[in-house]
Amino acid sequence: MAILSEEKIFSTAEAIILSKGINKTTLLDIAKRLGVTHAALYKHFKNKEDLLQKLALKWLENTSRPLLEWSPKEHEDAETALHDWLWLLNLTKRDLYINHQKMFLLYTNYIETNSSLVSNHLNHLAKKVEEISGWENQGMAVMTAFTYFHNPYFAERWSNSDHQALFEQVWSVVCKSIQCIRHVQAK
C-alpha cells in the first residue's frame, strides 16, 4: 500500500467534494477512494470538519500567495503601490470566480461560515495593506472600504461594465481620507 499523505487525502477529498458537494462527502467516501479504512484518515485529521478546515485553508493560502508575496515596483510611491495591489486583489478574486467558479463557491461558502478563517484571512490582507502603504493601523479600514471588490458575496457583480470605474471612485475617497488623517496626525 502506498504511503498516505495529506496531499493525497486533500486531492481525493477535493475530487469527491466537486462531484458530491461538501455536505454529502464523508470520510468513508474518501477512505474508500484511497483504498484505506476511514480510521487511517484519523492519523491526519481529527474529523471531517478538521479535514474541511485544513482543505479550505490550503486553498485560501494557495490562492492568496501571489497577493501576500507581491512587492511594489522599484521607486513606486506607496499610494500607487497600494492602488495596484488592491486592484490585483480584485482581479485575483474575480479570476477565481470566473475561471474556477465551482471551487470558488465551495470554498468561499465554507470559509464564510468559519469566522476564525475569515478573520485570519482579512488580518493577513490588512497587514499587507499596512506593509505596502506605511499607513499604521489603517489596514482593516482599507480592506473594509474595498469589501465590494474582494468579498465573495459581491462576486456576481465583478463583471459589471462600471466595475473598474467604481473601484477608482472608492480608491479616490479612501486615498483622500488617508491623506487627511495623515495631515491631522502630522500637526
mmCIF file of C-alpha atoms in Angstrom:
data_model
loop_
_atom_site.group_PDB
_atom_site.id
_atom_site.type_symbol
_atom_site.label_atom_id
_atom_site.label_comp_id
_atom_site.label_asym_id
_atom_site.label_seq_id
_atom_site.Cartn_x
_atom_site.Cartn_y
_atom_site.Cartn_z
ATOM 1 C CA MET A 1 0.000 0.000 0.000
ATOM 2 C CA ALA A 2 1.281 3.476 -0.865
ATOM 3 C CA ILE A 3 2.057 5.959 1.869
ATOM 4 C CA LEU A 4 -0.985 8.039 2.730
ATOM 5 C CA SER A 5 -0.098 11.731 2.695
ATOM 6 C CA GLU A 6 -2.147 14.810 3.487
ATOM 7 C CA GLU A 7 -1.693 15.913 -0.136
ATOM 8 C CA LYS A 8 -3.162 12.662 -1.430
ATOM 9 C CA ILE A 9 -6.069 12.960 1.018
ATOM 10 C CA PHE A 10 -6.630 16.607 0.020
ATOM 11 C CA SER A 11 -6.699 15.886 -3.714
ATOM 12 C CA THR A 12 -9.035 12.916 -3.238
ATOM 13 C CA ALA A 13 -11.322 14.867 -0.918
ATOM 14 C CA GLU A 14 -11.413 17.761 -3.371
ATOM 15 C CA ALA A 15 -12.399 15.468 -6.258
ATOM 16 C CA ILE A 16 -15.204 13.902 -4.224
ATOM 17 C CA ILE A 17 -16.395 17.292 -2.961
ATOM 18 C CA LEU A 18 -16.568 18.524 -6.558
ATOM 19 C CA SER A 19 -18.772 15.611 -7.545
ATOM 20 C CA LYS A 20 -20.917 15.203 -4.407
ATOM 21 C CA GLY A 21 -20.691 18.530 -2.597
ATOM 22 C CA ILE A 22 -19.255 19.281 0.834
ATOM 23 C CA ASN A 23 -22.279 18.151 2.833
ATOM 24 C CA LYS A 24 -22.609 14.767 1.118
ATOM 25 C CA THR A 25 -18.906 13.918 1.234
ATOM 26 C CA THR A 26 -17.941 11.597 4.084
ATOM 27 C CA LEU A 27 -14.623 10.403 5.444
ATOM 28 C CA LEU A 28 -15.713 6.909 4.431
ATOM 29 C CA ASP A 29 -16.075 8.081 0.793
ATOM 30 C CA ILE A 30 -12.564 9.498 0.879
ATOM 31 C CA ALA A 31 -11.103 6.403 2.544
ATOM 32 C CA LYS A 32 -12.755 4.061 0.023
ATOM 33 C CA ARG A 33 -11.403 6.076 -2.912
ATOM 34 C CA LEU A 34 -7.928 5.957 -1.335
ATOM 35 C CA GLY A 35 -8.198 2.220 -0.623
ATOM 36 C CA VAL A 36 -7.777 2.616 3.136
ATOM 37 C CA THR A 37 -10.034 2.372 6.162
ATOM 38 C CA HIS A 38 -11.590 5.588 7.395
ATOM 39 C CA ALA A 39 -9.619 5.045 10.624
ATOM 40 C CA ALA A 40 -6.433 5.694 8.604
ATOM 41 C CA LEU A 41 -7.663 9.239 7.940
ATOM 42 C CA TYR A 42 -7.770 9.941 11.687
ATOM 43 C CA LYS A 43 -3.967 9.791 11.755
ATOM 44 C CA HIS A 44 -4.065 13.016 9.736
ATOM 45 C CA PHE A 45 -7.339 14.689 10.769
ATOM 46 C CA LYS A 46 -9.491 14.706 13.912
ATOM 47 C CA ASN A 47 -12.724 14.509 11.930
ATOM 48 C CA LYS A 48 -14.399 15.671 8.715
ATOM 49 C CA GLU A 49 -14.595 19.256 9.978
ATOM 50 C CA ASP A 50 -10.851 19.294 10.645
ATOM 51 C CA LEU A 51 -10.196 17.980 7.121
ATOM 52 C CA LEU A 52 -12.520 20.573 5.570
ATOM 53 C CA GLN A 53 -10.947 23.419 7.546
ATOM 54 C CA LYS A 54 -7.443 22.414 6.520
ATOM 55 C CA LEU A 55 -8.512 21.916 2.912
ATOM 56 C CA ALA A 56 -10.211 25.329 2.797
ATOM 57 C CA LEU A 57 -7.233 26.980 4.488
ATOM 58 C CA LYS A 58 -4.862 25.344 1.996
ATOM 59 C CA TRP A 59 -6.977 26.644 -0.908
ATOM 60 C CA LEU A 60 -7.101 30.118 0.635
ATOM 61 C CA GLU A 61 -3.334 30.162 1.209
ATOM 62 C CA ASN A 62 -2.603 28.937 -2.324
ATOM 63 C CA THR A 63 -4.916 31.451 -3.965
ATOM 64 C CA SER A 64 -3.700 34.299 -1.715
ATOM 65 C CA ARG A 65 0.024 33.584 -2.040
ATOM 66 C CA PRO A 66 0.583 35.903 -5.056
ATOM 67 C CA LEU A 67 -1.136 38.715 -3.140
ATOM 68 C CA LEU A 68 0.812 38.222 0.064
ATOM 69 C CA GLU A 69 4.145 37.836 -1.754
ATOM 70 C CA TRP A 70 3.522 40.821 -4.046
ATOM 71 C CA SER A 71 6.077 43.640 -3.989
ATOM 72 C CA PRO A 72 5.760 47.145 -5.416
ATOM 73 C CA LYS A 73 7.771 48.194 -8.430
ATOM 74 C CA GLU A 74 11.076 49.876 -7.704
ATOM 75 C CA HIS A 75 10.647 53.603 -6.920
ATOM 76 C CA GLU A 76 6.845 53.271 -6.845
ATOM 77 C CA ASP A 77 5.187 55.525 -4.280
ATOM 78 C CA ALA A 78 3.112 53.887 -1.535
ATOM 79 C CA GLU A 79 -0.257 55.140 -2.770
ATOM 80 C CA THR A 80 0.274 53.873 -6.323
ATOM 81 C CA ALA A 81 1.564 50.569 -4.981
ATOM 82 C CA LEU A 82 -1.464 50.147 -2.733
ATOM 83 C CA HIS A 83 -3.824 51.021 -5.576
ATOM 84 C CA ASP A 84 -2.148 48.413 -7.778
ATOM 85 C CA TRP A 85 -2.253 45.771 -5.034
ATOM 86 C CA LEU A 86 -5.938 46.379 -4.277
ATOM 87 C CA TRP A 87 -6.725 46.093 -7.988
ATOM 88 C CA LEU A 88 -4.687 42.843 -8.100
ATOM 89 C CA LEU A 89 -6.725 41.576 -5.133
ATOM 90 C CA ASN A 90 -9.895 42.288 -7.078
ATOM 91 C CA LEU A 91 -8.587 40.700 -10.278
ATOM 92 C CA THR A 92 -7.405 37.615 -8.388
ATOM 93 C CA LYS A 93 -10.775 37.075 -6.719
ATOM 94 C CA ARG A 94 -12.618 37.789 -9.956
ATOM 95 C CA ASP A 95 -10.440 35.332 -11.887
ATOM 96 C CA LEU A 96 -11.097 32.617 -9.305
ATOM 97 C CA TYR A 97 -14.822 33.286 -9.506
ATOM 98 C CA ILE A 98 -14.963 33.290 -13.318
ATOM 99 C CA ASN A 99 -12.468 30.533 -14.152
ATOM 100 C CA HIS A 100 -12.809 28.228 -11.132
ATOM 101 C CA GLN A 101 -16.366 29.004 -10.131
ATOM 102 C CA LYS A 102 -17.331 25.658 -8.607
ATOM 103 C CA MET A 103 -14.272 25.527 -6.329
ATOM 104 C CA PHE A 104 -14.556 29.243 -5.583
ATOM 105 C CA LEU A 105 -18.160 28.847 -4.460
ATOM 106 C CA LEU A 106 -17.493 25.651 -2.497
ATOM 107 C CA TYR A 107 -14.564 27.068 -0.582
ATOM 108 C CA THR A 108 -15.807 30.594 -0.077
ATOM 109 C CA ASN A 109 -19.190 29.372 1.148
ATOM 110 C CA TYR A 110 -17.414 27.073 3.596
ATOM 111 C CA ILE A 111 -14.888 29.708 4.672
ATOM 112 C CA GLU A 112 -17.613 32.323 5.206
ATOM 113 C CA THR A 113 -19.221 30.037 7.819
ATOM 114 C CA ASN A 114 -15.977 29.865 9.789
ATOM 115 C CA SER A 115 -15.351 33.246 11.401
ATOM 116 C CA SER A 116 -11.806 32.409 12.517
ATOM 117 C CA LEU A 117 -10.765 31.572 8.925
ATOM 118 C CA VAL A 118 -12.348 34.807 7.672
ATOM 119 C CA SER A 119 -10.698 36.895 10.413
ATOM 120 C CA ASN A 120 -7.327 35.293 9.824
ATOM 121 C CA HIS A 121 -7.531 35.908 6.067
ATOM 122 C CA LEU A 122 -8.637 39.533 6.490
ATOM 123 C CA ASN A 123 -5.893 40.164 9.055
ATOM 124 C CA HIS A 124 -3.255 38.903 6.586
ATOM 125 C CA LEU A 125 -4.643 41.174 3.876
ATOM 126 C CA ALA A 126 -4.860 44.153 6.264
ATOM 127 C CA LYS A 127 -1.230 43.652 7.308
ATOM 128 C CA LYS A 128 -0.225 43.608 3.652
ATOM 129 C CA VAL A 129 -2.076 46.918 3.156
ATOM 130 C CA GLU A 130 -0.098 48.434 6.040
ATOM 131 C CA GLU A 131 3.170 46.969 4.752
ATOM 132 C CA ILE A 132 2.633 48.433 1.276
ATOM 133 C CA SER A 133 1.238 51.792 2.333
ATOM 134 C CA GLY A 134 3.042 52.507 5.580
ATOM 135 C CA TRP A 135 -0.354 53.525 6.990
ATOM 136 C CA GLU A 136 -0.231 52.125 10.520
ATOM 137 C CA ASN A 137 -3.470 50.764 11.943
ATOM 138 C CA GLN A 138 -5.370 51.547 8.725
ATOM 139 C CA GLY A 139 -5.190 48.154 7.003
ATOM 140 C CA MET A 140 -8.501 46.803 8.220
ATOM 141 C CA ALA A 141 -10.247 50.090 7.431
ATOM 142 C CA VAL A 142 -8.928 49.960 3.863
ATOM 143 C CA MET A 143 -9.948 46.305 3.485
ATOM 144 C CA THR A 144 -13.404 47.172 4.785
ATOM 145 C CA ALA A 145 -13.724 50.054 2.328
ATOM 146 C CA PHE A 146 -12.875 47.656 -0.510
ATOM 147 C CA THR A 147 -15.161 44.841 0.658
ATOM 148 C CA TYR A 148 -17.215 45.096 -2.528
ATOM 149 C CA PHE A 149 -14.115 44.224 -4.565
ATOM 150 C CA HIS A 150 -12.961 41.116 -2.693
ATOM 151 C CA ASN A 151 -15.845 39.676 -0.681
ATOM 152 C CA PRO A 152 -17.403 36.638 -2.412
ATOM 153 C CA TYR A 153 -20.876 37.963 -1.616
ATOM 154 C CA PHE A 154 -20.412 40.513 -4.410
ATOM 155 C CA ALA A 155 -18.779 38.131 -6.933
ATOM 156 C CA GLU A 156 -21.679 38.170 -9.392
ATOM 157 C CA ARG A 157 -21.230 41.938 -9.789
ATOM 158 C CA TRP A 158 -17.498 41.873 -10.517
ATOM 159 C CA SER A 159 -18.098 41.648 -14.266
ATOM 160 C CA ASN A 160 -20.353 44.717 -14.435
ATOM 161 C CA SER A 161 -19.237 47.261 -17.031
ATOM 162 C CA ASP A 162 -18.831 50.030 -14.431
ATOM 163 C CA HIS A 163 -16.799 47.878 -12.052
ATOM 164 C CA GLN A 164 -13.394 49.471 -12.623
ATOM 165 C CA ALA A 165 -14.870 52.984 -12.548
ATOM 166 C CA LEU A 166 -16.471 52.201 -9.192
ATOM 167 C CA PHE A 167 -13.148 50.850 -7.920
ATOM 168 C CA GLU A 168 -11.441 54.107 -8.915
ATOM 169 C CA GLN A 169 -14.149 56.164 -7.172
ATOM 170 C CA VAL A 170 -13.754 54.187 -3.943
ATOM 171 C CA TRP A 171 -9.976 54.449 -4.242
ATOM 172 C CA SER A 172 -10.232 58.233 -4.594
ATOM 173 C CA VAL A 173 -12.357 58.562 -1.449
ATOM 174 C CA VAL A 174 -10.141 56.243 0.610
ATOM 175 C CA CYS A 175 -6.935 57.873 -0.570
ATOM 176 C CA LYS A 176 -8.210 61.373 0.251
ATOM 177 C CA SER A 177 -9.365 60.187 3.682
ATOM 178 C CA ILE A 178 -5.994 58.664 4.496
ATOM 179 C CA GLN A 179 -4.204 61.823 3.313
ATOM 180 C CA CYS A 180 -6.473 63.891 5.560
ATOM 181 C CA ILE A 181 -5.752 61.634 8.550
ATOM 182 C CA ARG A 182 -2.009 61.885 7.887
ATOM 183 C CA HIS A 183 -2.249 65.678 7.685
ATOM 184 C CA VAL A 184 -4.072 65.873 11.036
ATOM 185 C CA GLN A 185 -1.620 63.448 12.674
ATOM 186 C CA ALA A 186 1.341 65.486 11.411
ATOM 187 C CA LYS A 187 0.141 68.575 13.283
#
